[in-house]
Tab-separated table of C-alpha atoms in Angstrom:
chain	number	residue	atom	x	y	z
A	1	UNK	CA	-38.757	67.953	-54.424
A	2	UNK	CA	-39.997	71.618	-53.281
A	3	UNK	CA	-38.866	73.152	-56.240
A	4	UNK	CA	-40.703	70.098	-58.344
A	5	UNK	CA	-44.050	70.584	-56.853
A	6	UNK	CA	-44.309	74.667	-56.871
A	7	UNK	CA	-43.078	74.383	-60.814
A	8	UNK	CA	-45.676	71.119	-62.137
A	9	UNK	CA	-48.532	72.064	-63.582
A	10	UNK	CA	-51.600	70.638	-65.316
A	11	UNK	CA	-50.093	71.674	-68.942
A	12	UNK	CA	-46.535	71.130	-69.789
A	13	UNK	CA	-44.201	73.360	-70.819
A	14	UNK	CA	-43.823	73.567	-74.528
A	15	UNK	CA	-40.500	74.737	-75.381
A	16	UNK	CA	-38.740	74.757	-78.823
A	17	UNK	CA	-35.309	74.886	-79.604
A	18	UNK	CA	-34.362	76.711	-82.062
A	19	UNK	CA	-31.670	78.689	-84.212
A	20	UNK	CA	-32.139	79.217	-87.867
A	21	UNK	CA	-28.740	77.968	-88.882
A	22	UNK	CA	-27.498	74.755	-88.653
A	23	UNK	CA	-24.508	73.112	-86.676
A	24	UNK	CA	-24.663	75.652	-83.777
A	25	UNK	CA	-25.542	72.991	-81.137
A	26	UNK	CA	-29.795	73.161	-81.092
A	27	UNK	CA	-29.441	69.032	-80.883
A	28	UNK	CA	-26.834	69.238	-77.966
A	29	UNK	CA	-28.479	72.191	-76.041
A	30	UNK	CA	-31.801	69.449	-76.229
A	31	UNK	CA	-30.444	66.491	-75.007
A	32	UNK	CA	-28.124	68.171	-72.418
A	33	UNK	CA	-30.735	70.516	-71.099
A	34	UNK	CA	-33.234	67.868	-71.142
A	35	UNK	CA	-31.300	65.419	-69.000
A	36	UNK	CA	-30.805	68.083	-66.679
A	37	UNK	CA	-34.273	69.056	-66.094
A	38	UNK	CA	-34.621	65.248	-65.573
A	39	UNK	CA	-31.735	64.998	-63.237
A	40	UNK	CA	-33.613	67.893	-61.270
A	41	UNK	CA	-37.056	65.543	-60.960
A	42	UNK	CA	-38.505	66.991	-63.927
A	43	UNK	CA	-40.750	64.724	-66.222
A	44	UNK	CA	-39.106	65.623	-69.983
A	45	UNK	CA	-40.337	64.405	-73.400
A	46	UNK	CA	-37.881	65.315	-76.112
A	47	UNK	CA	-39.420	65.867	-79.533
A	48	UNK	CA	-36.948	65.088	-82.610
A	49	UNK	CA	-38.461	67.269	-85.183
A	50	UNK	CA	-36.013	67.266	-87.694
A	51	UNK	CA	-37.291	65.036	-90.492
A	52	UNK	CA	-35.230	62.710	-92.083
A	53	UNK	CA	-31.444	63.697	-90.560
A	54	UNK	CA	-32.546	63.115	-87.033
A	55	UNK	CA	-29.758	63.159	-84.619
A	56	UNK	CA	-31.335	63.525	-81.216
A	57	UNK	CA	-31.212	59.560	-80.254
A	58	UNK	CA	-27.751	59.450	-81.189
A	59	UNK	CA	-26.627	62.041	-78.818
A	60	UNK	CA	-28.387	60.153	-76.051
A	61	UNK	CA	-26.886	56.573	-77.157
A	62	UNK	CA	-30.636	55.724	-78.021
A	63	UNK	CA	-30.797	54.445	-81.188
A	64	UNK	CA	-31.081	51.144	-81.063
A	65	UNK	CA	-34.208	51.616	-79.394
A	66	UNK	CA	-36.447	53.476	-81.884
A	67	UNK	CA	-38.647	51.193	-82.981
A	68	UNK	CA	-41.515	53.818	-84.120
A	69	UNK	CA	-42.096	57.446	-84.572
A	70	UNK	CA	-45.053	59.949	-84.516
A	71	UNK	CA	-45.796	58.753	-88.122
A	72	UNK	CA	-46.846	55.187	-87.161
A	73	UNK	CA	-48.348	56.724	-84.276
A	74	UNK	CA	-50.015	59.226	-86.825
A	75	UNK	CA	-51.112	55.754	-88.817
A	76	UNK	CA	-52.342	53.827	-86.797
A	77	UNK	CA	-49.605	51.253	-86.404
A	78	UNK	CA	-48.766	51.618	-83.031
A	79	UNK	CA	-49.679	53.102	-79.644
A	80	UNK	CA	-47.878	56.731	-78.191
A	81	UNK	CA	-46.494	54.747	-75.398
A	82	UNK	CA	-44.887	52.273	-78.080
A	83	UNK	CA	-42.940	55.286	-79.767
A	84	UNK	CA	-42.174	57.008	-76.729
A	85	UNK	CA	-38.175	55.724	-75.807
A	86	UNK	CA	-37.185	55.744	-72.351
A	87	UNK	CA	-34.073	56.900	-71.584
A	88	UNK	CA	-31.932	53.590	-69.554
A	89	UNK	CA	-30.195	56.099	-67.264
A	90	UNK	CA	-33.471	58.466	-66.115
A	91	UNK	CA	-36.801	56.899	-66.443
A	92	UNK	CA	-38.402	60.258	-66.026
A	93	UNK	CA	-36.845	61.084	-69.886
A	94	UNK	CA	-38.323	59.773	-72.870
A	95	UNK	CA	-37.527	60.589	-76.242
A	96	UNK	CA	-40.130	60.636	-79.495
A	97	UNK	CA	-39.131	60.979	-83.186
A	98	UNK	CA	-40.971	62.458	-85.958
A	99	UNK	CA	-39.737	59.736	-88.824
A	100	UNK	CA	-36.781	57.482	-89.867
A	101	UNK	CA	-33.811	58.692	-91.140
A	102	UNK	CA	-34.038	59.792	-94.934
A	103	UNK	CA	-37.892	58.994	-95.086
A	104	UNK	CA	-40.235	61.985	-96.336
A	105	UNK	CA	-43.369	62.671	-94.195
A	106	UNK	CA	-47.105	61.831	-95.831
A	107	UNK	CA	-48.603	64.769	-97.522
A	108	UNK	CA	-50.928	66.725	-94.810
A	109	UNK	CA	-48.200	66.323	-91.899
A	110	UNK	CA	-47.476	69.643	-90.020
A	111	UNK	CA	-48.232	71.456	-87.080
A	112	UNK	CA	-51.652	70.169	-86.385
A	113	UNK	CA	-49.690	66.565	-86.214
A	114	UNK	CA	-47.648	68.197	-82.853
A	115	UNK	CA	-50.350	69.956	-81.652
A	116	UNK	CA	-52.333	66.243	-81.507
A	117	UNK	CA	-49.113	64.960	-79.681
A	118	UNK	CA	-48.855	67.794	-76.761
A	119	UNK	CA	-52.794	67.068	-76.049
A	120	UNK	CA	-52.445	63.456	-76.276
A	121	UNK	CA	-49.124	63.744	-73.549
A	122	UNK	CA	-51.289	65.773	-71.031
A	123	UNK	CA	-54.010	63.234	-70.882
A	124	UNK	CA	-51.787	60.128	-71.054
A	125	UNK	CA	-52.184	57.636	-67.817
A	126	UNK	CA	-48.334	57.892	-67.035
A	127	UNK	CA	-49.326	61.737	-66.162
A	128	UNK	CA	-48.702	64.781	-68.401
A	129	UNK	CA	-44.938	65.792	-67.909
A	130	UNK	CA	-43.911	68.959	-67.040
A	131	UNK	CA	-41.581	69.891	-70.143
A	132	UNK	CA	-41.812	69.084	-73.429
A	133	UNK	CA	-38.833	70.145	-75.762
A	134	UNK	CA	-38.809	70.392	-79.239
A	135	UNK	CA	-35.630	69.756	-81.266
A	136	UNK	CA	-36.176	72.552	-84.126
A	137	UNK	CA	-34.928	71.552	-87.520
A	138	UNK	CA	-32.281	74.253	-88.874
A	139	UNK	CA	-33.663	77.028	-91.534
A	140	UNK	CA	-37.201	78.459	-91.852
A	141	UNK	CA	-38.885	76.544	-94.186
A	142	UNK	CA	-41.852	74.101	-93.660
A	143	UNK	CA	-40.223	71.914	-90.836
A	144	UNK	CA	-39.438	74.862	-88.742
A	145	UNK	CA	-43.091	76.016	-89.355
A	146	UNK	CA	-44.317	72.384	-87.802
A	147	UNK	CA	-41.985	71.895	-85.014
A	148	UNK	CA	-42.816	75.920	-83.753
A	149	UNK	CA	-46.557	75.237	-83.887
A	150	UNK	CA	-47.622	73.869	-80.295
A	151	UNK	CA	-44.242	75.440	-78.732
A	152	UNK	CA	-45.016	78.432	-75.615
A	153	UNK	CA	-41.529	79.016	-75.225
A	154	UNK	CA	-38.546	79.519	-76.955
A	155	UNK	CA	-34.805	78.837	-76.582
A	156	UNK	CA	-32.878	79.814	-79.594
A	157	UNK	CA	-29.328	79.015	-79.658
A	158	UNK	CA	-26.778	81.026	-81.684
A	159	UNK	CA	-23.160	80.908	-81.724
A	160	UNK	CA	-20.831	85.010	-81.891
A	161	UNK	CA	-20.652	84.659	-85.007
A	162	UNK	CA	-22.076	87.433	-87.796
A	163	UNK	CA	-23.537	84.636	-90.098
A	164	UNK	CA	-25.417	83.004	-87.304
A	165	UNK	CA	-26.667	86.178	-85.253
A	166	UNK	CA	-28.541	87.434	-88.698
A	167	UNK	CA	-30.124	83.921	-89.016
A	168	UNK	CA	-31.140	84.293	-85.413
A	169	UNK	CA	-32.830	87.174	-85.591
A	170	UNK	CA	-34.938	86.752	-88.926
A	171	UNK	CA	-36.079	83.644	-86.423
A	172	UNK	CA	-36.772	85.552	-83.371
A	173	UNK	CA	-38.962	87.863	-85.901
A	174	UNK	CA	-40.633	84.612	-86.965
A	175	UNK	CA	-41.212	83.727	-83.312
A	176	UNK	CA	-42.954	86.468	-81.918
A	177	UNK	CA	-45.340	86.643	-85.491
A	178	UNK	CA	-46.521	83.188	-84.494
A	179	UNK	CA	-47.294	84.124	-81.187
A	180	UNK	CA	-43.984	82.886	-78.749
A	181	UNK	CA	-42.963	86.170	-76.662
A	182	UNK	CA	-41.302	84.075	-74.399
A	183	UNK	CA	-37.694	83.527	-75.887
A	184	UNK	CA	-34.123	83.025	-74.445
A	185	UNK	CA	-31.434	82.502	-75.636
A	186	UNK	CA	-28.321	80.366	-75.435
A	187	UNK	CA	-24.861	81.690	-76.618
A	188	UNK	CA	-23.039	78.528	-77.632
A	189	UNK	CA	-18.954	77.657	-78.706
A	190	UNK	CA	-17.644	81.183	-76.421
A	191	UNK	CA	-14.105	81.708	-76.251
A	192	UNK	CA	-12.830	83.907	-73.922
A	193	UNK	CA	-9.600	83.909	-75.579
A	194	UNK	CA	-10.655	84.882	-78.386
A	195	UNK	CA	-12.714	87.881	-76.815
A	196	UNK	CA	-10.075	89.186	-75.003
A	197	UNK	CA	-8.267	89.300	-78.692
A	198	UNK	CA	-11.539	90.818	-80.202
A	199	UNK	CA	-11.471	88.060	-82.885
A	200	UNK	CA	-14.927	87.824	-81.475
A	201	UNK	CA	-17.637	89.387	-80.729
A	202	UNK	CA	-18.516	89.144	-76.694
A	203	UNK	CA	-21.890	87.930	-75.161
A	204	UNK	CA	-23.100	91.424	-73.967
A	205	UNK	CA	-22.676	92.142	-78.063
A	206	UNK	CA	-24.893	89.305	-78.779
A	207	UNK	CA	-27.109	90.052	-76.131
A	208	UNK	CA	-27.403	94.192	-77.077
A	209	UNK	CA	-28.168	93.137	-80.561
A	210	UNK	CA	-30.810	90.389	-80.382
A	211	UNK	CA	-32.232	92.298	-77.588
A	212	UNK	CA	-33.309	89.031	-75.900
A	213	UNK	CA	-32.338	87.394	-72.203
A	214	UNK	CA	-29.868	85.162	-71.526
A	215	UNK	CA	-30.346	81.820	-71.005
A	216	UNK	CA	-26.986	80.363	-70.660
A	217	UNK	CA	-23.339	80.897	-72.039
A	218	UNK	CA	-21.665	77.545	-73.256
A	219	UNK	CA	-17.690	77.493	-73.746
A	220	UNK	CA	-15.801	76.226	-76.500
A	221	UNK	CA	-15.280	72.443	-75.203
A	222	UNK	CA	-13.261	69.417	-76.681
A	223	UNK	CA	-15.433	67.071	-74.446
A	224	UNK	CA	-18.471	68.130	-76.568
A	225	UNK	CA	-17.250	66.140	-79.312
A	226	UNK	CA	-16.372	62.927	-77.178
A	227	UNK	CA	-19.791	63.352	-75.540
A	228	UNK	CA	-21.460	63.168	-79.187
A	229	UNK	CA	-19.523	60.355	-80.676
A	230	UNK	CA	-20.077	58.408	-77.535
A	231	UNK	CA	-24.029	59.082	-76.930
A	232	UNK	CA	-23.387	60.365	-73.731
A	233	UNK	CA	-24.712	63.850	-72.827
A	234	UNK	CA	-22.329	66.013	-71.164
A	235	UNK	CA	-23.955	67.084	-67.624
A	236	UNK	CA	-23.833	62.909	-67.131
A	237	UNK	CA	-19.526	63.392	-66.781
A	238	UNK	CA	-18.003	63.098	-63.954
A	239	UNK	CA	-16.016	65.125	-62.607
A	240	UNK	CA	-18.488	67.786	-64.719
A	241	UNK	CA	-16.729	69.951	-67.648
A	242	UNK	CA	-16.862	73.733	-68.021
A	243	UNK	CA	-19.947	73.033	-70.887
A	244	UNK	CA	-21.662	70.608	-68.791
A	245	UNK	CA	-21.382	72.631	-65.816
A	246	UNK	CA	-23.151	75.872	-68.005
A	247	UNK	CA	-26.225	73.221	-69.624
A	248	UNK	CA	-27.067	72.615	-65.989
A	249	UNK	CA	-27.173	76.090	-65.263
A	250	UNK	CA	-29.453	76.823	-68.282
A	251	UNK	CA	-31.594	74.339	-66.827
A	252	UNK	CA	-32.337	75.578	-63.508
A	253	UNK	CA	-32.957	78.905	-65.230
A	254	UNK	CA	-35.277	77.720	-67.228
A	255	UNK	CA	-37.409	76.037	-64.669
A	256	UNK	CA	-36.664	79.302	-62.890
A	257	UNK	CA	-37.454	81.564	-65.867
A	258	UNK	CA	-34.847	83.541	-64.972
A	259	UNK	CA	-31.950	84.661	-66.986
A	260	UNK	CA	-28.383	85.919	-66.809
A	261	UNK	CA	-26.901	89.121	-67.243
A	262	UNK	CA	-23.799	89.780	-69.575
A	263	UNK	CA	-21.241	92.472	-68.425
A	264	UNK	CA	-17.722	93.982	-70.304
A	265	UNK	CA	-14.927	91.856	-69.606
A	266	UNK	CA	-12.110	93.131	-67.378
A	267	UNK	CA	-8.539	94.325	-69.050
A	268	UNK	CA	-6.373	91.474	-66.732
A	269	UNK	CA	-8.668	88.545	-65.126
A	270	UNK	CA	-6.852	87.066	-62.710
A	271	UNK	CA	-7.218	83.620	-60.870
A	272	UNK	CA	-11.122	83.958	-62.086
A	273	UNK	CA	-13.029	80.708	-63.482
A	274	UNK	CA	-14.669	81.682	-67.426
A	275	UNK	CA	-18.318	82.068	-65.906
A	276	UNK	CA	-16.917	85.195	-64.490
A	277	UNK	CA	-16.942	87.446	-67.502
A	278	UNK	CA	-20.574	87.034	-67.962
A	279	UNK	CA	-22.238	87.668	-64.318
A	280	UNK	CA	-25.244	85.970	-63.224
């Protein structure tokens, strides 16, 4: 693919995914952006940072195949390659996790510990791959510290919602002191219904008071819930969904690095599909 060789490089994309609160859709926005950029010929590594309530293999119907994580890697008990889970649909998308479920990491894990893995990806025999995402844990604490560490990029995801937008941006703040300039975001659970009603608040309201550009704008969708119970990522439905349809989009503009713009929705839309009231 054209677009694949003008976009690979000798270092990998590091990208982090990230929101401060928890349940606005950080896991989702992973695996469904992630099998995108695979579906597009794009090597991807997913990182499951979130220690102890990992969730990331589930929503890829991986789970029965996580046999070790970055902490046996970490101790010696088995090879990268070992803890590194294919996905059965795209070969080109593995999946690592930090640790089992409810297990606390040894004393001296952190950043350093991701930093290791990113080097040891680029100089693997199977050939560096040209995106590495990083499933942020919610909140601010010591987790969020480790998983933000190697990261380049940053896509935080926040939901129009007042609770979730102040969370977001005491985490962009965090961002850009650790170094990541580069941050998008992705507006997550939109309905235009309830815009139109000014029950709440629009994109171009999110977007005028984070101040950062637009990733993507993901609607409100029943199927999201399916997709998650049956470890089956939504861009893989066919015919495609409305929220499927707006993860692939996210994708190509983040291979892109290109954004959308957000405009004022008209008085009486008529005959016009939902991507309409937000341009781009």
């Amino acid at each position: 693919m054209e677009q694949k060789a003008r976009t690979s490089r000798r270092n990998p994309r590091v990208v982090v995914i990230t929101s401060g609160k928890g349940g606005v859709g950080k896991t989702t926005t992973t695996a469904n952006v992630g099998l995108s950029l695979a579906r597009l010929g794009f090597s991807v590594v997913t990182v499951d940072a979130d220690v102890g309530l990992r969730n990331l293999d589930l929503l890829l119907g991986l789970e029965n195949r996580v046999n070790y994580t970055l902490v046996e890697v970490m101790n010696g008990d088995c090879r990268l390659d070992q803890a590194l889970v294919r996905d059965k649909r795209w070969s080109n998308f593995e999946l690592l996790c930090i640790s089992k479920p409810r297990s606390k990491l040894p004393l001296g894990f952190g950043g350093k510990a991701l930093v290791w893995l990113v080097e040891s990806l680029k100089s693997r025999q199977e050939g560096c791959p040209d995106f590495i995402l990083i499933d942020c844990p919610a909140g601010i604490d010591a987790g969020f510290i480790t998983a933000i560490t190697p990261a380049n990029e940053a896509v935080l995801v926040t939901t129009p919602d007042i609770t979730s937008l102040r969370d977001a941006d005491r985490v962009v703040g965090l961002l850009e002191c650790d170094g990541i300039r580069d941050i998008k975001m992705i507006v997550n659970r939109v309905r235009t219904d309830m815009i139109k009603g000014e029950d709440m608040m629009s994109v171009l309201d999110v977007q005028e008071m984070l101040g950062l550009a637009l990733l993507g704008v993901i609607p409100e969708d029943t199927e999201v819930i399916r997709s998650t119970n049956r470890g089956y990522p939504l861009v893989l439905n066919k015919p495609p969904t409305l929220a499927g349809l707006a993860f692939e989009q996210a994708a190509w503009r983040l291979v892109e690095q290109d954004s959308m713009k957000a405009v004022m929705m008209e008085e009486e839309p008529k005959k016009r599909g939902f991507f309409s009231f937000f341009g781009g």
